[in-house]
Amino acid sequence: MELPAAFLQAMERLLGPEYPAFLQSYQQPPRRGLRRNPLKCGQPQLEAALPFALEPTPFFPLSFSFEAGEEKVGRLPAHHAGLFYVQEPSACSAVTVLDPQPGEKVLDLCAAPGGKSTQIAGLLAGEGLLWSNEIVKSRAQALLSNVERLGVPNAVVSSCHPQRLCQSLQGFFDKVLVDAPCSGEGMFRRDPAAVAQWSPESPAACAQRQRAILDSAALAVREGGVLVYSTCTILPEENEGVSDSFLAEHPDFCRTPFSLSGPVGETEGQVTLWPHRHGTDGFYICRMTRN
């Protein structure tokens, strides 16, 4: 895989002596992942319906990696029945950190195609409210399709501008997830389209949009509520830079520590998952609480 030169230069400056290990990680084939849908099945039923074995991952109890052959996983009857959702394991960590509980009101503000929304729904277990929003109407249709396929009974699906939605629902939600549109460096290992679409200007443009979305999301969080910001990128400009800037302008929010199983452990409120350190796609999570 030929990665953009500007991206590699940025990684070399950032990682220093770890840079060779980072490069080597891109020579390893990424494992595929799926997440069991507890609204539709238990573990024995899922395993019986699949033609391959599952291996647990440290990022979410219902997340698994697998070695699939040439078969199209999305064509399996179990997929059409909504028994599972194909999802990279590291991406499951955002909802693990959000930690939605039955009965809570939860907003997924940038929800398409629905992986994290349906993960939240499984944890709510039919109690409380899931509000899944996607500003792009065509992507909102894919979101709605996945919410229906996985049998979510307590969801609202909308296609609204984040500012308009959050102004209308100020202080309404216990927990809000902003899995923001990003420049996608974390997906380079498995997605050639992400590599082709990237440019040196992408991170700065994305960071500006991410800050605007976070400013909107802050309105919707109740006092004492939780806001989780995540991206599938690994450049600090879109990660720590965005969350630092947000916190500087929103003194009523603060980072709150969390832990993830496996190689991550305890954090001070934010973490970047790296291919060479954690064996995953690149991913960033920051957990903030409104005072």
mmCIF file of N, CA, C and O in Angstrom, residues 17-118:
data_model
loop_
_atom_site.group_PDB
_atom_site.id
_atom_site.type_symbol
_atom_site.label_atom_id
_atom_site.label_comp_id
_atom_site.label_asym_id
_atom_site.label_seq_id
_atom_site.Cartn_x
_atom_site.Cartn_y
_atom_site.Cartn_z
ATOM 1 N N PRO A 17 10.883 7.119 17.474
ATOM 2 C CA PRO A 17 11.446 5.765 17.391
ATOM 3 C C PRO A 17 10.401 4.676 17.151
ATOM 4 O O PRO A 17 10.761 3.554 16.787
ATOM 5 N N GLU A 18 9.136 4.986 17.357
ATOM 6 C CA GLU A 18 8.079 4.004 17.098
ATOM 7 C C GLU A 18 7.687 3.949 15.625
ATOM 8 O O GLU A 18 6.918 3.063 15.219
ATOM 9 N N TYR A 19 8.186 4.860 14.830
ATOM 10 C CA TYR A 19 7.742 4.957 13.439
ATOM 11 C C TYR A 19 7.978 3.681 12.634
ATOM 12 O O TYR A 19 7.078 3.248 11.897
ATOM 13 N N PRO A 20 9.129 3.012 12.734
ATOM 14 C CA PRO A 20 9.293 1.765 11.972
ATOM 15 C C PRO A 20 8.258 0.701 12.323
ATOM 16 O O PRO A 20 7.751 -0.004 11.444
ATOM 17 N N ALA A 21 7.927 0.573 13.610
ATOM 18 C CA ALA A 21 6.898 -0.402 14.007
ATOM 19 C C ALA A 21 5.537 -0.008 13.438
ATOM 20 O O ALA A 21 4.744 -0.871 13.032
ATOM 21 N N PHE A 22 5.273 1.290 13.410
ATOM 22 C CA PHE A 22 4.025 1.769 12.810
ATOM 23 C C PHE A 22 3.961 1.386 11.337
ATOM 24 O O PHE A 22 2.951 0.859 10.860
ATOM 25 N N LEU A 23 5.035 1.621 10.590
ATOM 26 C CA LEU A 23 5.073 1.247 9.172
ATOM 27 C C LEU A 23 4.890 -0.255 8.992
ATOM 28 O O LEU A 23 4.161 -0.707 8.105
ATOM 29 N N GLN A 24 5.541 -1.037 9.846
ATOM 30 C CA GLN A 24 5.453 -2.488 9.730
ATOM 31 C C GLN A 24 4.031 -2.982 9.944
ATOM 32 O O GLN A 24 3.599 -3.970 9.339
ATOM 33 N N SER A 25 3.278 -2.285 10.789
ATOM 34 C CA SER A 25 1.906 -2.716 11.067
ATOM 35 C C SER A 25 1.038 -2.681 9.816
ATOM 36 O O SER A 25 0.051 -3.416 9.723
ATOM 37 N N TYR A 26 1.405 -1.854 8.848
ATOM 38 C CA TYR A 26 0.614 -1.761 7.619
ATOM 39 C C TYR A 26 0.900 -2.929 6.664
ATOM 40 O O TYR A 26 0.202 -3.077 5.664
ATOM 41 N N GLN A 27 1.892 -3.748 7.002
ATOM 42 C CA GLN A 27 2.156 -4.941 6.210
ATOM 43 C C GLN A 27 1.338 -6.134 6.706
ATOM 44 O O GLN A 27 1.328 -7.184 6.069
ATOM 45 N N GLN A 28 0.686 -5.968 7.854
ATOM 46 C CA GLN A 28 -0.109 -7.049 8.419
ATOM 47 C C GLN A 28 -1.550 -6.943 7.929
ATOM 48 O O GLN A 28 -2.139 -5.866 7.966
ATOM 49 N N PRO A 29 -2.134 -8.044 7.466
ATOM 50 C CA PRO A 29 -3.529 -7.984 7.024
ATOM 51 C C PRO A 29 -4.452 -7.719 8.204
ATOM 52 O O PRO A 29 -4.315 -8.360 9.256
ATOM 53 N N PRO A 30 -5.360 -6.773 8.091
ATOM 54 C CA PRO A 30 -6.274 -6.497 9.197
ATOM 55 C C PRO A 30 -7.274 -7.628 9.379
ATOM 56 O O PRO A 30 -7.770 -8.209 8.415
ATOM 57 N N ARG A 31 -7.539 -7.985 10.618
ATOM 58 C CA ARG A 31 -8.595 -8.959 10.899
ATOM 59 C C ARG A 31 -9.946 -8.271 10.791
ATOM 60 O O ARG A 31 -10.070 -7.076 11.057
ATOM 61 N N ARG A 32 -10.940 -9.026 10.426
ATOM 62 C CA ARG A 32 -12.274 -8.470 10.323
ATOM 63 C C ARG A 32 -12.981 -8.588 11.671
ATOM 64 O O ARG A 32 -12.573 -9.363 12.540
ATOM 65 N N GLY A 33 -14.029 -7.806 11.852
ATOM 66 C CA GLY A 33 -14.720 -7.806 13.127
ATOM 67 C C GLY A 33 -16.220 -7.749 12.967
ATOM 68 O O GLY A 33 -16.750 -7.261 11.960
ATOM 69 N N LEU A 34 -16.925 -8.265 13.974
ATOM 70 C CA LEU A 34 -18.380 -8.146 14.036
ATOM 71 C C LEU A 34 -18.800 -8.016 15.488
ATOM 72 O O LEU A 34 -18.045 -8.338 16.413
ATOM 73 N N ARG A 35 -20.015 -7.564 15.676
ATOM 74 C CA ARG A 35 -20.569 -7.377 17.017
ATOM 75 C C ARG A 35 -21.911 -8.096 17.117
ATOM 76 O O ARG A 35 -22.794 -7.909 16.272
ATOM 77 N N ARG A 36 -22.057 -8.934 18.123
ATOM 78 C CA ARG A 36 -23.324 -9.650 18.308
ATOM 79 C C ARG A 36 -24.422 -8.684 18.733
ATOM 80 O O ARG A 36 -24.191 -7.771 19.536
ATOM 81 N N ASN A 37 -25.608 -8.892 18.201
ATOM 82 C CA ASN A 37 -26.763 -8.073 18.534
ATOM 83 C C ASN A 37 -27.585 -8.772 19.614
ATOM 84 O O ASN A 37 -28.310 -9.728 19.327
ATOM 85 N N PRO A 38 -27.511 -8.313 20.874
ATOM 86 C CA PRO A 38 -28.235 -9.001 21.952
ATOM 87 C C PRO A 38 -29.747 -8.851 21.863
ATOM 88 O O PRO A 38 -30.477 -9.566 22.562
ATOM 89 N N LEU A 39 -30.236 -7.928 21.025
ATOM 90 C CA LEU A 39 -31.684 -7.797 20.849
ATOM 91 C C LEU A 39 -32.259 -8.944 20.022
ATOM 92 O O LEU A 39 -33.480 -9.142 20.034
ATOM 93 N N LYS A 40 -31.383 -9.673 19.322
ATOM 94 C CA LYS A 40 -31.856 -10.735 18.432
ATOM 95 C C LYS A 40 -31.390 -12.137 18.836
ATOM 96 O O LYS A 40 -32.058 -13.108 18.496
ATOM 97 N N CYS A 41 -30.243 -12.254 19.503
ATOM 98 C CA CYS A 41 -29.725 -13.608 19.735
ATOM 99 C C CYS A 41 -28.730 -13.647 20.882
ATOM 100 O O CYS A 41 -28.156 -12.628 21.276
ATOM 101 N N GLY A 42 -28.503 -14.861 21.387
ATOM 102 C CA GLY A 42 -27.442 -15.128 22.339
ATOM 103 C C GLY A 42 -26.204 -15.627 21.623
ATOM 104 O O GLY A 42 -26.217 -15.868 20.411
ATOM 105 N N GLN A 43 -25.126 -15.840 22.387
ATOM 106 C CA GLN A 43 -23.868 -16.252 21.780
ATOM 107 C C GLN A 43 -23.944 -17.627 21.101
ATOM 108 O O GLN A 43 -23.459 -17.781 19.974
ATOM 109 N N PRO A 44 -24.557 -18.637 21.727
ATOM 110 C CA PRO A 44 -24.630 -19.943 21.053
ATOM 111 C C PRO A 44 -25.376 -19.880 19.723
ATOM 112 O O PRO A 44 -24.971 -20.526 18.745
ATOM 113 N N GLN A 45 -26.462 -19.101 19.675
ATOM 114 C CA GLN A 45 -27.225 -18.987 18.427
ATOM 115 C C GLN A 45 -26.387 -18.325 17.335
ATOM 116 O O GLN A 45 -26.402 -18.761 16.177
ATOM 117 N N LEU A 46 -25.635 -17.284 17.690
ATOM 118 C CA LEU A 46 -24.805 -16.613 16.693
ATOM 119 C C LEU A 46 -23.718 -17.553 16.171
ATOM 120 O O LEU A 46 -23.518 -17.667 14.957
ATOM 121 N N GLU A 47 -23.022 -18.215 17.071
ATOM 122 C CA GLU A 47 -21.931 -19.091 16.646
ATOM 123 C C GLU A 47 -22.435 -20.229 15.763
ATOM 124 O O GLU A 47 -21.758 -20.632 14.806
ATOM 125 N N ALA A 48 -23.625 -20.732 16.058
ATOM 126 C CA ALA A 48 -24.189 -21.808 15.246
ATOM 127 C C ALA A 48 -24.557 -21.333 13.846
ATOM 128 O O ALA A 48 -24.626 -22.136 12.910
ATOM 129 N N ALA A 49 -24.788 -20.029 13.696
ATOM 130 C CA ALA A 49 -25.238 -19.483 12.412
ATOM 131 C C ALA A 49 -24.093 -19.041 11.520
ATOM 132 O O ALA A 49 -24.327 -18.651 10.371
ATOM 133 N N LEU A 50 -22.838 -19.101 12.013
ATOM 134 C CA LEU A 50 -21.705 -18.586 11.258
ATOM 135 C C LEU A 50 -20.807 -19.715 10.756
ATOM 136 O O LEU A 50 -20.592 -20.702 11.469
ATOM 137 N N PRO A 51 -20.236 -19.561 9.569
ATOM 138 C CA PRO A 51 -19.346 -20.590 9.019
ATOM 139 C C PRO A 51 -17.878 -20.390 9.413
ATOM 140 O O PRO A 51 -16.988 -20.953 8.783
ATOM 141 N N PHE A 52 -17.617 -19.577 10.426
ATOM 142 C CA PHE A 52 -16.251 -19.342 10.883
ATOM 143 C C PHE A 52 -16.267 -19.124 12.388
ATOM 144 O O PHE A 52 -17.309 -18.844 12.994
ATOM 145 N N ALA A 53 -15.103 -19.253 13.010
ATOM 146 C CA ALA A 53 -14.982 -19.115 14.460
ATOM 147 C C ALA A 53 -14.800 -17.652 14.842
ATOM 148 O O ALA A 53 -14.301 -16.833 14.059
ATOM 149 N N LEU A 54 -15.195 -17.334 16.061
ATOM 150 C CA LEU A 54 -15.086 -15.981 16.587
ATOM 151 C C LEU A 54 -14.048 -15.930 17.703
ATOM 152 O O LEU A 54 -13.934 -16.862 18.507
ATOM 153 N N GLU A 55 -13.325 -14.808 17.747
ATOM 154 C CA GLU A 55 -12.336 -14.586 18.802
ATOM 155 C C GLU A 55 -12.674 -13.293 19.531
ATOM 156 O O GLU A 55 -12.802 -12.239 18.899
ATOM 157 N N PRO A 56 -12.850 -13.320 20.861
ATOM 158 C CA PRO A 56 -13.211 -12.101 21.600
ATOM 159 C C PRO A 56 -12.156 -11.004 21.436
ATOM 160 O O PRO A 56 -10.969 -11.282 21.238
ATOM 161 N N THR A 57 -12.596 -9.759 21.512
ATOM 162 C CA THR A 57 -11.690 -8.615 21.478
ATOM 163 C C THR A 57 -11.791 -7.869 22.806
ATOM 164 O O THR A 57 -12.777 -8.027 23.539
ATOM 165 N N PRO A 58 -10.810 -7.042 23.150
ATOM 166 C CA PRO A 58 -10.833 -6.355 24.445
ATOM 167 C C PRO A 58 -11.669 -5.078 24.474
ATOM 168 O O PRO A 58 -11.739 -4.429 25.512
ATOM 169 N N PHE A 59 -12.297 -4.717 23.358
ATOM 170 C CA PHE A 59 -12.904 -3.392 23.275
ATOM 171 C C PHE A 59 -14.385 -3.345 23.625
ATOM 172 O O PHE A 59 -14.929 -2.279 23.887
ATOM 173 N N PHE A 60 -15.040 -4.507 23.617
ATOM 174 C CA PHE A 60 -16.465 -4.566 23.945
ATOM 175 C C PHE A 60 -16.807 -6.033 24.133
ATOM 176 O O PHE A 60 -16.366 -6.872 23.342
ATOM 177 N N PRO A 61 -17.589 -6.387 25.166
ATOM 178 C CA PRO A 61 -17.846 -7.805 25.430
ATOM 179 C C PRO A 61 -18.523 -8.562 24.290
ATOM 180 O O PRO A 61 -18.365 -9.784 24.194
ATOM 181 N N LEU A 62 -19.263 -7.868 23.437
ATOM 182 C CA LEU A 62 -19.975 -8.538 22.349
ATOM 183 C C LEU A 62 -19.269 -8.344 21.008
ATOM 184 O O LEU A 62 -19.852 -8.605 19.953
ATOM 185 N N SER A 63 -18.014 -7.896 21.027
ATOM 186 C CA SER A 63 -17.235 -7.669 19.805
ATOM 187 C C SER A 63 -16.266 -8.818 19.585
ATOM 188 O O SER A 63 -15.609 -9.283 20.520
ATOM 189 N N PHE A 64 -16.157 -9.235 18.316
ATOM 190 C CA PHE A 64 -15.319 -10.383 17.983
ATOM 191 C C PHE A 64 -14.562 -10.122 16.682
ATOM 192 O O PHE A 64 -15.041 -9.402 15.808
ATOM 193 N N SER A 65 -13.397 -10.735 16.568
ATOM 194 C CA SER A 65 -12.688 -10.746 15.291
ATOM 195 C C SER A 65 -12.806 -12.140 14.697
ATOM 196 O O SER A 65 -13.108 -13.116 15.397
ATOM 197 N N PHE A 66 -12.579 -12.234 13.388
ATOM 198 C CA PHE A 66 -12.726 -13.523 12.723
ATOM 199 C C PHE A 66 -11.872 -13.563 11.465
ATOM 200 O O PHE A 66 -11.503 -12.526 10.909
ATOM 201 N N GLU A 67 -11.573 -14.767 11.043
ATOM 202 C CA GLU A 67 -10.840 -15.003 9.806
ATOM 203 C C GLU A 67 -11.829 -15.572 8.793
ATOM 204 O O GLU A 67 -12.082 -16.778 8.763
ATOM 205 N N ALA A 68 -12.415 -14.722 7.996
ATOM 206 C CA ALA A 68 -13.371 -15.175 6.997
ATOM 207 C C ALA A 68 -12.651 -15.460 5.690
ATOM 208 O O ALA A 68 -11.639 -14.841 5.372
ATOM 209 N N GLY A 69 -13.176 -16.423 4.937
ATOM 210 C CA GLY A 69 -12.614 -16.731 3.636
ATOM 211 C C GLY A 69 -13.177 -15.804 2.575
ATOM 212 O O GLY A 69 -13.325 -14.602 2.786
ATOM 213 N N GLU A 70 -13.513 -16.360 1.449
ATOM 214 C CA GLU A 70 -13.988 -15.560 0.331
ATOM 215 C C GLU A 70 -15.471 -15.214 0.438
ATOM 216 O O GLU A 70 -15.983 -14.418 -0.324
ATOM 217 N N GLU A 71 -16.166 -15.861 1.376
ATOM 218 C CA GLU A 71 -17.608 -15.609 1.445
ATOM 219 C C GLU A 71 -17.890 -14.157 1.812
ATOM 220 O O GLU A 71 -17.130 -13.524 2.538
ATOM 221 N N LYS A 72 -18.987 -13.649 1.301
ATOM 222 C CA LYS A 72 -19.418 -12.296 1.618
ATOM 223 C C LYS A 72 -20.215 -12.333 2.919
ATOM 224 O O LYS A 72 -21.328 -12.857 2.959
ATOM 225 N N VAL A 73 -19.633 -11.786 3.980
ATOM 226 C CA VAL A 73 -20.275 -11.872 5.293
ATOM 227 C C VAL A 73 -21.642 -11.204 5.266
ATOM 228 O O VAL A 73 -22.594 -11.673 5.899
ATOM 229 N N GLY A 74 -21.765 -10.108 4.511
ATOM 230 C CA GLY A 74 -23.039 -9.403 4.438
ATOM 231 C C GLY A 74 -24.141 -10.170 3.744
ATOM 232 O O GLY A 74 -25.308 -9.779 3.818
ATOM 233 N N ARG A 75 -23.786 -11.262 3.075
ATOM 234 C CA ARG A 75 -24.799 -12.075 2.400
ATOM 235 C C ARG A 75 -25.291 -13.238 3.254
ATOM 236 O O ARG A 75 -26.191 -13.966 2.847
ATOM 237 N N LEU A 76 -24.684 -13.448 4.406
ATOM 238 C CA LEU A 76 -25.096 -14.553 5.255
ATOM 239 C C LEU A 76 -26.511 -14.330 5.784
ATOM 240 O O LEU A 76 -26.890 -13.207 6.115
ATOM 241 N N PRO A 77 -27.310 -15.397 5.898
ATOM 242 C CA PRO A 77 -28.663 -15.249 6.460
ATOM 243 C C PRO A 77 -28.662 -14.601 7.848
ATOM 244 O O PRO A 77 -29.562 -13.824 8.169
ATOM 245 N N ALA A 78 -27.648 -14.904 8.655
ATOM 246 C CA ALA A 78 -27.583 -14.322 10.000
ATOM 247 C C ALA A 78 -27.422 -12.811 9.954
ATOM 248 O O ALA A 78 -27.896 -12.096 10.853
ATOM 249 N N HIS A 79 -26.749 -12.315 8.905
ATOM 250 C CA HIS A 79 -26.608 -10.867 8.755
ATOM 251 C C HIS A 79 -27.942 -10.246 8.376
ATOM 252 O O HIS A 79 -28.366 -9.236 8.968
ATOM 253 N N HIS A 80 -28.624 -10.828 7.412
ATOM 254 C CA HIS A 80 -29.933 -10.302 7.000
ATOM 255 C C HIS A 80 -30.938 -10.353 8.153
ATOM 256 O O HIS A 80 -31.832 -9.495 8.246
ATOM 257 N N ALA A 81 -30.794 -11.342 9.023
ATOM 258 C CA ALA A 81 -31.699 -11.478 10.166
ATOM 259 C C ALA A 81 -31.363 -10.526 11.304
ATOM 260 O O ALA A 81 -32.113 -10.445 12.288
ATOM 261 N N GLY A 82 -30.255 -9.816 11.191
ATOM 262 C CA GLY A 82 -29.887 -8.846 12.218
ATOM 263 C C GLY A 82 -29.232 -9.450 13.441
ATOM 264 O O GLY A 82 -29.213 -8.823 14.501
ATOM 265 N N LEU A 83 -28.661 -10.655 13.309
ATOM 266 C CA LEU A 83 -28.011 -11.277 14.463
ATOM 267 C C LEU A 83 -26.679 -10.612 14.793
ATOM 268 O O LEU A 83 -26.210 -10.718 15.929
ATOM 269 N N PHE A 84 -26.081 -9.950 13.816
ATOM 270 C CA PHE A 84 -24.804 -9.286 14.066
ATOM 271 C C PHE A 84 -24.666 -8.068 13.157
ATOM 272 O O PHE A 84 -25.403 -7.899 12.179
ATOM 273 N N TYR A 85 -23.675 -7.234 13.517
ATOM 274 C CA TYR A 85 -23.330 -6.057 12.736
ATOM 275 C C TYR A 85 -21.833 -6.121 12.463
ATOM 276 O O TYR A 85 -21.037 -6.317 13.392
ATOM 277 N N VAL A 86 -21.427 -5.985 11.205
ATOM 278 C CA VAL A 86 -20.006 -5.999 10.870
ATOM 279 C C VAL A 86 -19.388 -4.678 11.325
ATOM 280 O O VAL A 86 -19.779 -3.604 10.868
ATOM 281 N N GLN A 87 -18.410 -4.768 12.229
ATOM 282 C CA GLN A 87 -17.844 -3.554 12.826
ATOM 283 C C GLN A 87 -16.415 -3.817 13.293
ATOM 284 O O GLN A 87 -16.154 -4.808 13.988
ATOM 285 N N GLU A 88 -15.501 -2.938 12.913
ATOM 286 C CA GLU A 88 -14.109 -3.052 13.342
ATOM 287 C C GLU A 88 -14.060 -2.962 14.867
ATOM 288 O O GLU A 88 -14.667 -2.071 15.462
ATOM 289 N N PRO A 89 -13.362 -3.885 15.537
ATOM 290 C CA PRO A 89 -13.413 -3.917 16.999
ATOM 291 C C PRO A 89 -13.059 -2.613 17.691
ATOM 292 O O PRO A 89 -13.706 -2.237 18.673
ATOM 293 N N SER A 90 -12.027 -1.894 17.211
ATOM 294 C CA SER A 90 -11.652 -0.665 17.911
ATOM 295 C C SER A 90 -12.778 0.364 17.890
ATOM 296 O O SER A 90 -12.918 1.161 18.828
ATOM 297 N N ALA A 91 -13.609 0.347 16.845
ATOM 298 C CA ALA A 91 -14.718 1.296 16.762
ATOM 299 C C ALA A 91 -15.754 1.057 17.856
ATOM 300 O O ALA A 91 -16.500 1.977 18.216
ATOM 301 N N CYS A 92 -15.800 -0.165 18.378
ATOM 302 C CA CYS A 92 -16.746 -0.462 19.459
ATOM 303 C C CYS A 92 -16.373 0.237 20.756
ATOM 304 O O CYS A 92 -17.206 0.372 21.666
ATOM 305 N N SER A 93 -15.116 0.675 20.872
ATOM 306 C CA SER A 93 -14.654 1.246 22.134
ATOM 307 C C SER A 93 -15.353 2.552 22.487
ATOM 308 O O SER A 93 -15.487 2.890 23.671
ATOM 309 N N ALA A 94 -15.822 3.308 21.494
ATOM 310 C CA ALA A 94 -16.479 4.582 21.797
ATOM 311 C C ALA A 94 -17.731 4.372 22.637
ATOM 312 O O ALA A 94 -17.991 5.109 23.602
ATOM 313 N N VAL A 95 -18.536 3.363 22.291
ATOM 314 C CA VAL A 95 -19.759 3.094 23.053
ATOM 315 C C VAL A 95 -19.425 2.440 24.391
ATOM 316 O O VAL A 95 -20.118 2.666 25.385
ATOM 317 N N THR A 96 -18.357 1.644 24.448
ATOM 318 C CA THR A 96 -17.905 1.118 25.734
ATOM 319 C C THR A 96 -17.621 2.265 26.699
ATOM 320 O O THR A 96 -18.008 2.229 27.867
ATOM 321 N N VAL A 97 -16.959 3.304 26.203
ATOM 322 C CA VAL A 97 -16.632 4.463 27.039
ATOM 323 C C VAL A 97 -17.883 5.279 27.356
ATOM 324 O O VAL A 97 -18.031 5.800 28.467
ATOM 325 N N LEU A 98 -18.803 5.400 26.407
ATOM 326 C CA LEU A 98 -20.063 6.114 26.651
ATOM 327 C C LEU A 98 -20.865 5.434 27.756
ATOM 328 O O LEU A 98 -21.517 6.102 28.562
ATOM 329 N N ASP A 99 -20.873 4.103 27.763
ATOM 330 C CA ASP A 99 -21.504 3.289 28.808
ATOM 331 C C ASP A 99 -22.992 3.593 28.992
ATOM 332 O O ASP A 99 -23.439 3.907 30.094
ATOM 333 N N PRO A 100 -23.795 3.497 27.940
ATOM 334 C CA PRO A 100 -25.234 3.741 28.098
ATOM 335 C C PRO A 100 -25.890 2.666 28.957
ATOM 336 O O PRO A 100 -25.525 1.485 28.876
ATOM 337 N N GLN A 101 -26.851 3.079 29.763
ATOM 338 C CA GLN A 101 -27.552 2.175 30.671
ATOM 339 C C GLN A 101 -29.048 2.145 30.338
ATOM 340 O O GLN A 101 -29.605 3.153 29.877
ATOM 341 N N PRO A 102 -29.711 0.999 30.566
ATOM 342 C CA PRO A 102 -31.154 0.927 30.306
ATOM 343 C C PRO A 102 -31.905 2.068 30.992
ATOM 344 O O PRO A 102 -31.644 2.388 32.153
ATOM 345 N N GLY A 103 -32.795 2.694 30.253
ATOM 346 C CA GLY A 103 -33.593 3.793 30.786
ATOM 347 C C GLY A 103 -33.053 5.172 30.469
ATOM 348 O O GLY A 103 -33.773 6.161 30.624
ATOM 349 N N GLU A 104 -31.799 5.268 30.010
ATOM 350 C CA GLU A 104 -31.221 6.570 29.712
ATOM 351 C C GLU A 104 -31.663 7.077 28.342
ATOM 352 O O GLU A 104 -32.070 6.315 27.471
ATOM 353 N N LYS A 105 -31.555 8.396 28.179
ATOM 354 C CA LYS A 105 -31.790 9.046 26.888
ATOM 355 C C LYS A 105 -30.427 9.344 26.259
ATOM 356 O O LYS A 105 -29.612 10.067 26.845
ATOM 357 N N VAL A 106 -30.186 8.774 25.072
ATOM 358 C CA VAL A 106 -28.872 8.817 24.444
ATOM 359 C C VAL A 106 -29.003 9.363 23.024
ATOM 360 O O VAL A 106 -29.863 8.918 22.256
ATOM 361 N N LEU A 107 -28.132 10.308 22.686
ATOM 362 C CA LEU A 107 -28.084 10.887 21.338
ATOM 363 C C LEU A 107 -26.804 10.446 20.639
ATOM 364 O O LEU A 107 -25.707 10.635 21.164
ATOM 365 N N ASP A 108 -26.953 9.859 19.458
ATOM 366 C CA ASP A 108 -25.833 9.592 18.560
ATOM 367 C C ASP A 108 -25.952 10.613 17.437
ATOM 368 O O ASP A 108 -26.797 10.495 16.561
ATOM 369 N N LEU A 109 -25.109 11.645 17.480
ATOM 370 C CA LEU A 109 -25.342 12.837 16.663
ATOM 371 C C LEU A 109 -24.888 12.671 15.210
ATOM 372 O O LEU A 109 -25.439 13.323 14.323
ATOM 373 N N CYS A 110 -23.896 11.842 14.964
ATOM 374 C CA CYS A 110 -23.383 11.611 13.597
ATOM 375 C C CYS A 110 -23.442 10.103 13.357
ATOM 376 O O CYS A 110 -22.424 9.426 13.318
ATOM 377 N N ALA A 111 -24.641 9.568 13.183
ATOM 378 C CA ALA A 111 -24.886 8.156 13.453
ATOM 379 C C ALA A 111 -24.692 7.204 12.285
ATOM 380 O O ALA A 111 -24.530 6.004 12.504
ATOM 381 N N ALA A 112 -24.779 7.666 11.027
ATOM 382 C CA ALA A 112 -24.701 6.727 9.901
ATOM 383 C C ALA A 112 -23.306 6.099 9.829
ATOM 384 O O ALA A 112 -22.313 6.754 10.163
ATOM 385 N N PRO A 113 -23.244 4.825 9.436
ATOM 386 C CA PRO A 113 -24.346 3.968 8.961
ATOM 387 C C PRO A 113 -25.104 3.221 10.048
ATOM 388 O O PRO A 113 -26.038 2.484 9.750
ATOM 389 N N GLY A 114 -24.699 3.393 11.318
ATOM 390 C CA GLY A 114 -25.500 2.829 12.392
ATOM 391 C C GLY A 114 -24.799 1.845 13.301
ATOM 392 O O GLY A 114 -25.435 1.286 14.195
ATOM 393 N N GLY A 115 -23.506 1.627 13.119
ATOM 394 C CA GLY A 115 -22.809 0.677 13.967
ATOM 395 C C GLY A 115 -22.871 1.032 15.438
ATOM 396 O O GLY A 115 -23.218 0.198 16.284
ATOM 397 N N LYS A 116 -22.553 2.266 15.770
ATOM 398 C CA LYS A 116 -22.534 2.660 17.175
ATOM 399 C C LYS A 116 -23.954 2.850 17.716
ATOM 400 O O LYS A 116 -24.218 2.581 18.882
ATOM 401 N N SER A 117 -24.881 3.312 16.869
ATOM 402 C CA SER A 117 -26.275 3.431 17.318
ATOM 403 C C SER A 117 -26.851 2.078 17.702
ATOM 404 O O SER A 117 -27.499 1.938 18.752
ATOM 405 N N THR A 118 -26.648 1.078 16.859
ATOM 406 C CA THR A 118 -27.201 -0.238 17.176
ATOM 407 C C THR A 118 -26.464 -0.876 18.350
ATOM 408 O O THR A 118 -27.049 -1.674 19.094
#
